[in-house]
Coordinates of C-alpha atoms in Angstrom, one line a residue:
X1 CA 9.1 -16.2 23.5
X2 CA 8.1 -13.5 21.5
X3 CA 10.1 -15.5 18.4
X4 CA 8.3 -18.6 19.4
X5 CA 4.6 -17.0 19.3
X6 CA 5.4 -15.3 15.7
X7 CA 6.4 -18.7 14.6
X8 CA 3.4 -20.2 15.9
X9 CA 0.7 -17.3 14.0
X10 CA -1.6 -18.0 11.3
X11 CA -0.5 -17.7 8.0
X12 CA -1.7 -14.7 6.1
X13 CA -4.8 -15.2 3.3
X14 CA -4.4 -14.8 -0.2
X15 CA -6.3 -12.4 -1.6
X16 CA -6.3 -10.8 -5.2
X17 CA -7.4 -7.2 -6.7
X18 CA -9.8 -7.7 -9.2
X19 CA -8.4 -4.4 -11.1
X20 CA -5.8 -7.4 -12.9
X21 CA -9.1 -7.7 -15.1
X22 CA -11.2 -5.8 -17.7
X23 CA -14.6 -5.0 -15.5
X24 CA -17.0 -2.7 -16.3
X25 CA -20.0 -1.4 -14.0
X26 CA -22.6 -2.4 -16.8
X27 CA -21.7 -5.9 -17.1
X28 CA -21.4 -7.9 -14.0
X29 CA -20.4 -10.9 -15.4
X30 CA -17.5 -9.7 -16.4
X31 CA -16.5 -9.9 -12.3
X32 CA -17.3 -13.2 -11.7
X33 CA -15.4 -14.6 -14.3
X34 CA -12.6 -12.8 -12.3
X35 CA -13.5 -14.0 -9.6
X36 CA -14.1 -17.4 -11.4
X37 CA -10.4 -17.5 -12.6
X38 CA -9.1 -16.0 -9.2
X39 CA -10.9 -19.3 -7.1
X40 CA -9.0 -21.7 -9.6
X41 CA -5.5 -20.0 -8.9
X42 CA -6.3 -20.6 -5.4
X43 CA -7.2 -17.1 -3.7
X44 CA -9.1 -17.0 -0.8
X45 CA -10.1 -13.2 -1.0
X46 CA -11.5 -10.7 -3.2
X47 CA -11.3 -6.9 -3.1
X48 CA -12.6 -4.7 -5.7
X49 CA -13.8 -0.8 -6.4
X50 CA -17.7 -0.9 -5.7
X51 CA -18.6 1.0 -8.6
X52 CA -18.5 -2.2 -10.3
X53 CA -21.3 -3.5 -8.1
X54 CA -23.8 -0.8 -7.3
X55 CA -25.6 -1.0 -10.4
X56 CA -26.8 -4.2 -8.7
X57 CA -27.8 -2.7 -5.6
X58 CA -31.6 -3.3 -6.8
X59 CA -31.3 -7.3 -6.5
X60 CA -28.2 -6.9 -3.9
X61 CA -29.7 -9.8 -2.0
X62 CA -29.3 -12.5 -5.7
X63 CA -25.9 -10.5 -6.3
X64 CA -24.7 -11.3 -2.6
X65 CA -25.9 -15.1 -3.4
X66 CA -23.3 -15.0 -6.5
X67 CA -20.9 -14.0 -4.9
X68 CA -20.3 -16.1 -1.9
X69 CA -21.1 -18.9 -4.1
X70 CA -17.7 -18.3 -5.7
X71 CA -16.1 -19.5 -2.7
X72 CA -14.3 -16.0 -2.0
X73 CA -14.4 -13.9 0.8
X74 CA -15.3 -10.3 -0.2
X75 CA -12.5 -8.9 1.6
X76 CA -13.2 -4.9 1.0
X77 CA -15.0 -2.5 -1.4
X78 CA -12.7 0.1 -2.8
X79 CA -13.9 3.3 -3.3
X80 CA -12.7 7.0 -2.9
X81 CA -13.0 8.9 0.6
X82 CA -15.0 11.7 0.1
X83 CA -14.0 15.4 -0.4
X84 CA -13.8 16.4 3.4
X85 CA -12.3 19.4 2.3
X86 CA -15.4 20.9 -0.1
X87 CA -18.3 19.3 1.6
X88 CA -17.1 19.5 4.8
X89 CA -16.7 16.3 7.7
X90 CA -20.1 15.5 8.6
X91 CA -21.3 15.5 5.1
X92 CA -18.2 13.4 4.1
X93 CA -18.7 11.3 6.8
X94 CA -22.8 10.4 5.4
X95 CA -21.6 9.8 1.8
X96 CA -19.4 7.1 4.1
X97 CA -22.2 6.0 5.8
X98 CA -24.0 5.4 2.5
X99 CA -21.0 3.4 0.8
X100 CA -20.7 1.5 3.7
X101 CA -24.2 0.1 3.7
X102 CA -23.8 0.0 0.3
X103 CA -20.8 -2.7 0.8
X104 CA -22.0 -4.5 3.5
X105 CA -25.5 -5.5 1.6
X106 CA -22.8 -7.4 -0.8
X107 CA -21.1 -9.0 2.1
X108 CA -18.0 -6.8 1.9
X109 CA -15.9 -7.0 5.4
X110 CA -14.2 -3.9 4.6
X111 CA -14.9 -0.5 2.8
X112 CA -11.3 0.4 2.0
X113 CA -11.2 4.1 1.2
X114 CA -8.2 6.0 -0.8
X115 CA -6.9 9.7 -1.6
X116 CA -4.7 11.9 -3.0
X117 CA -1.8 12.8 -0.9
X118 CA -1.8 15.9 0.9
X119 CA 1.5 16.9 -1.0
X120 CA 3.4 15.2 -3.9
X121 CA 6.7 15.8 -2.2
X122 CA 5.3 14.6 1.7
X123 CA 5.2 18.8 2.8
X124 CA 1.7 19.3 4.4
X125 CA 0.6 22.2 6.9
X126 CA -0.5 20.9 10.6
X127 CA -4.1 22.2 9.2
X128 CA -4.2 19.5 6.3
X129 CA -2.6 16.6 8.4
X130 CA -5.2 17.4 11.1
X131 CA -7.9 17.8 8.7
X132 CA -7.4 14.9 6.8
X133 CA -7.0 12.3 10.4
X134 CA -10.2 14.0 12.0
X135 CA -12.4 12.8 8.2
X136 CA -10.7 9.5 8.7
X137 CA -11.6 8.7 12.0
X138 CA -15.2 9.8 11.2
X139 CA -15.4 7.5 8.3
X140 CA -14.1 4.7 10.4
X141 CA -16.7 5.4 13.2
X142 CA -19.5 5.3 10.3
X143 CA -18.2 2.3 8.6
X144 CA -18.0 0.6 12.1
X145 CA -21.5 1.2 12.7
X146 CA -22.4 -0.2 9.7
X147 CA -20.7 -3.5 10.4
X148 CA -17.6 -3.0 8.5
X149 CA -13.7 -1.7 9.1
X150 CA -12.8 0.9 7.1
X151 CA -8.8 0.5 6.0
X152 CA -6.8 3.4 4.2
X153 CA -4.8 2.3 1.2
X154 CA -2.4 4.6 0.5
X155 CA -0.3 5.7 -3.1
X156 CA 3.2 7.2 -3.0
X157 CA 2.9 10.6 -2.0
X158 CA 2.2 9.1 1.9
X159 CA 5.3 8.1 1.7
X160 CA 7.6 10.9 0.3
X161 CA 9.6 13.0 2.5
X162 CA 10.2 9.9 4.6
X163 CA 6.9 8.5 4.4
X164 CA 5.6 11.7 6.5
X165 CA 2.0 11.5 5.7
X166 CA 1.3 8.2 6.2
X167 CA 3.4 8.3 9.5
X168 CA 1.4 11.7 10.8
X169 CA -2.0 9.5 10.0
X170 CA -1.1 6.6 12.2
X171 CA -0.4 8.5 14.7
X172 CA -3.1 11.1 14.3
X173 CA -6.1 7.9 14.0
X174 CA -8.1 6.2 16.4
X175 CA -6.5 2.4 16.2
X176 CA -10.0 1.2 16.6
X177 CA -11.6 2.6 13.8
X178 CA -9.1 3.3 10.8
X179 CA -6.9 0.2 9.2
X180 CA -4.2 0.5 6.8
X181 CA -4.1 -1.6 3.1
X182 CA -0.8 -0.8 3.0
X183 CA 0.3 -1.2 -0.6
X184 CA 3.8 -1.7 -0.1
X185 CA 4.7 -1.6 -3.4
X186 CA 3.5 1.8 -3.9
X187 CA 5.1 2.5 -0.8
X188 CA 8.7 1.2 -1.7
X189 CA 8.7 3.0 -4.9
X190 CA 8.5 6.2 -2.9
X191 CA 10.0 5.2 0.3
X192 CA 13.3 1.8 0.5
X193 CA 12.5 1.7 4.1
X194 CA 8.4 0.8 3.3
X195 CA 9.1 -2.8 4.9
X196 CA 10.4 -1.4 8.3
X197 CA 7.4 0.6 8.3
X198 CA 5.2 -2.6 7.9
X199 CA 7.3 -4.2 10.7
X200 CA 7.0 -1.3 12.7
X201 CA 2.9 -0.8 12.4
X202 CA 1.7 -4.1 11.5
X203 CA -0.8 -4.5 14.1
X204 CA -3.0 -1.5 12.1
X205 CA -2.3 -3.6 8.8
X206 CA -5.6 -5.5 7.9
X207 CA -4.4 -5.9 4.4
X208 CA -0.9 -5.9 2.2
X209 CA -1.4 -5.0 -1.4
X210 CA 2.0 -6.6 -2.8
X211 CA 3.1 -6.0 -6.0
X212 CA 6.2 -6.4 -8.0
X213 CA 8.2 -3.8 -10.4
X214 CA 11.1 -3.7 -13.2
X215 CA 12.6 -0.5 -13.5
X216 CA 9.6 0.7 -11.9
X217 CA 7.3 -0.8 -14.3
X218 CA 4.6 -3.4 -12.5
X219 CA 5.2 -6.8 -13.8
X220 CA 4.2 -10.1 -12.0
X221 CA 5.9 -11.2 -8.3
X222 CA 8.8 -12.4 -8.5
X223 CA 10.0 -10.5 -11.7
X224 CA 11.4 -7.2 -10.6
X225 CA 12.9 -5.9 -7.7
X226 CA 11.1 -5.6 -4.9
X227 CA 12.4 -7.6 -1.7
X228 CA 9.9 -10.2 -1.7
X229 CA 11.8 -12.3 0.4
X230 CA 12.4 -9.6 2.5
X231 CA 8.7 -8.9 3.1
X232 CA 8.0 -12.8 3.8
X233 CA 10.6 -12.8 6.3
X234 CA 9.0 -9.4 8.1
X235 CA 5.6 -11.0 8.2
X236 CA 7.0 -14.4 10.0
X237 CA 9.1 -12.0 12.7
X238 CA 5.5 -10.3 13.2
X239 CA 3.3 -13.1 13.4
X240 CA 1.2 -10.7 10.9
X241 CA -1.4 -12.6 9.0
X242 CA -4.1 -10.0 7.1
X243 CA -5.0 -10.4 4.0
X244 CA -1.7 -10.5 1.4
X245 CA -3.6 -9.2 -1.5
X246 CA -1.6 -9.4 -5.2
X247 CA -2.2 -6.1 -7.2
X248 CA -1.5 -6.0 -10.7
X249 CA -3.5 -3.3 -11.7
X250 CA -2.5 -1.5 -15.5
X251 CA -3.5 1.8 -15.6
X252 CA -1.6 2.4 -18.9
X253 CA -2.8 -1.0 -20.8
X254 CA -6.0 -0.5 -22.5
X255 CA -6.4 -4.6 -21.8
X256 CA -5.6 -6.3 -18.7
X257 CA -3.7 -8.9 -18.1
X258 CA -6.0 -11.2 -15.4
X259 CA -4.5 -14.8 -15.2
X260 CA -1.4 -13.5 -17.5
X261 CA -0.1 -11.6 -14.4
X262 CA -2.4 -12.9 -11.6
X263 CA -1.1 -16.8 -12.8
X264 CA 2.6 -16.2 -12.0
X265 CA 2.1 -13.7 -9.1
X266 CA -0.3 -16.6 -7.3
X267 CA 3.2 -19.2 -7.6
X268 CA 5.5 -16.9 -6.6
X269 CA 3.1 -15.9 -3.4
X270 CA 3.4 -19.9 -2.4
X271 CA 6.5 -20.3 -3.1
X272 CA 7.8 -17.1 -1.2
X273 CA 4.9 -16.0 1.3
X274 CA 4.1 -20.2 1.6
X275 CA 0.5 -19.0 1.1

């Protein structure tokens, strides 16, 4: 039965990172000509770092217009989660507050929130794990009561030492208010077993940042390594279906490659994912 009712799920949404581009803060219309070229290729979603929309915060209203008329959901502002550790939790969790609203005046459903790894080999004290869940679960209760869910994406170091970090914070997390966007590829560069973790806590996954790499080097799906396949078939066993969001950010290429990588990642996702 189980079998039966995965078979019988929703498909997961296509969504796309608009990091595959060249944006800058200053010049917004340098966004929705990603977001122009991302609606032709098909996606359904959107996520991108809000620094490249608060300098519109003063006509947020006519930005929020220009975006939904792209035909895109705005599936999560990305930002950084505050310094918990300098500031402290409650002034943490107001800078939260304030990025929250921030995102949801531009129709954002998510704020997703990232940070450095406790440890680059996966060794943390109980004081930092501890630390680090109680400033997550207060940024989830702010973004929640500003409308939105607030999802964690992760980078390798959660996943060293047998992804130990990012195992401590899903237990550590209130379910209710902190997400994962899992970026799997991140998380399979650190960690082989990153797809039996998916299978394992899919029902915290609101999003899947998927990406593909040669000789750890990120090309477009379906040219490197990463089990692909493997992933398509965890997601039909789960009945998952989040956002599948393609990631081909270049922080080492000066210009990005947009609709050169984005083009042949968006084929591969239908042909493999059947999304």
């Amino acid at each position: 039965m189980a079998t039966a009712h995965a078979a019988d799920a929703p498909a997961p949404r296509p969504g796309c990172q608009a990091n595959a581009w060249n944006l800058d803060p200053a010049r917004f219309d340098l966004l929705l000509t990603a977001l122009r070229e991302m609606k032709e290729l098909e996606f359904q979603g959107f996520e991108t770092n809000i620094r490249f929309l608060q300098p519109q915060l003063e006509r947020a209203a006519e930005t929020r217009t220009r975006l939904e008329a792209m035909g895109l959901e705005f599936v999560g502002a990305h930002t950084s989660l505050p310094e918990y550790e300098k500031a402290g939790p409650e002034s943490a969790g107001a800078a939260v507050a304030k990025l929250a609203g921030e995102a949801r005046q531009f129709g954002a459903r998510a704020l997703v929130v990232s940070h450095a790894g406790l440890s680059p080999t996966g060794e943390f004290s109980e004081q930092a794990i501890a630390a680090k869940a109680r400033a997550l679960d207060l940024a989830g209760r702010r973004a929640a009561d500003a409308g939105l869910v607030l999802a964690y994406h992760n980078h390798q170091p959660e996943f060293r030492n047998g992804a130990a970090e990012e195992s401590a914070l899903v237990r550590r997390t209130d379910p209710k208010l902190v997400w994962l966007m899992f970026d799997i590829g991140h998380a399979w560069l650190a960690y082989p077993e990153a797809i039996a973790f998916f299978e394992a806590h899919h029902a915290r996954v609101y999003g899947l940042h998927v990406r593909d790499f040669h000789n750890r080097v990120s090309v477009p799906l379906g040219e490197g390594e990463f089990p692909l396949r493997k992933l398509a078939d965890a997601i039909r066993e789960t009945g998952w279906h989040g956002w599948l969001i393609d990631e081909e950010e270049r922080p080492d290429e000066p210009d990005k490659p947009g609709k050169r990588a984005t083009g042949p990642s968006r084929r591969t996702m239908k042909t493999v994912f059947g999304v």
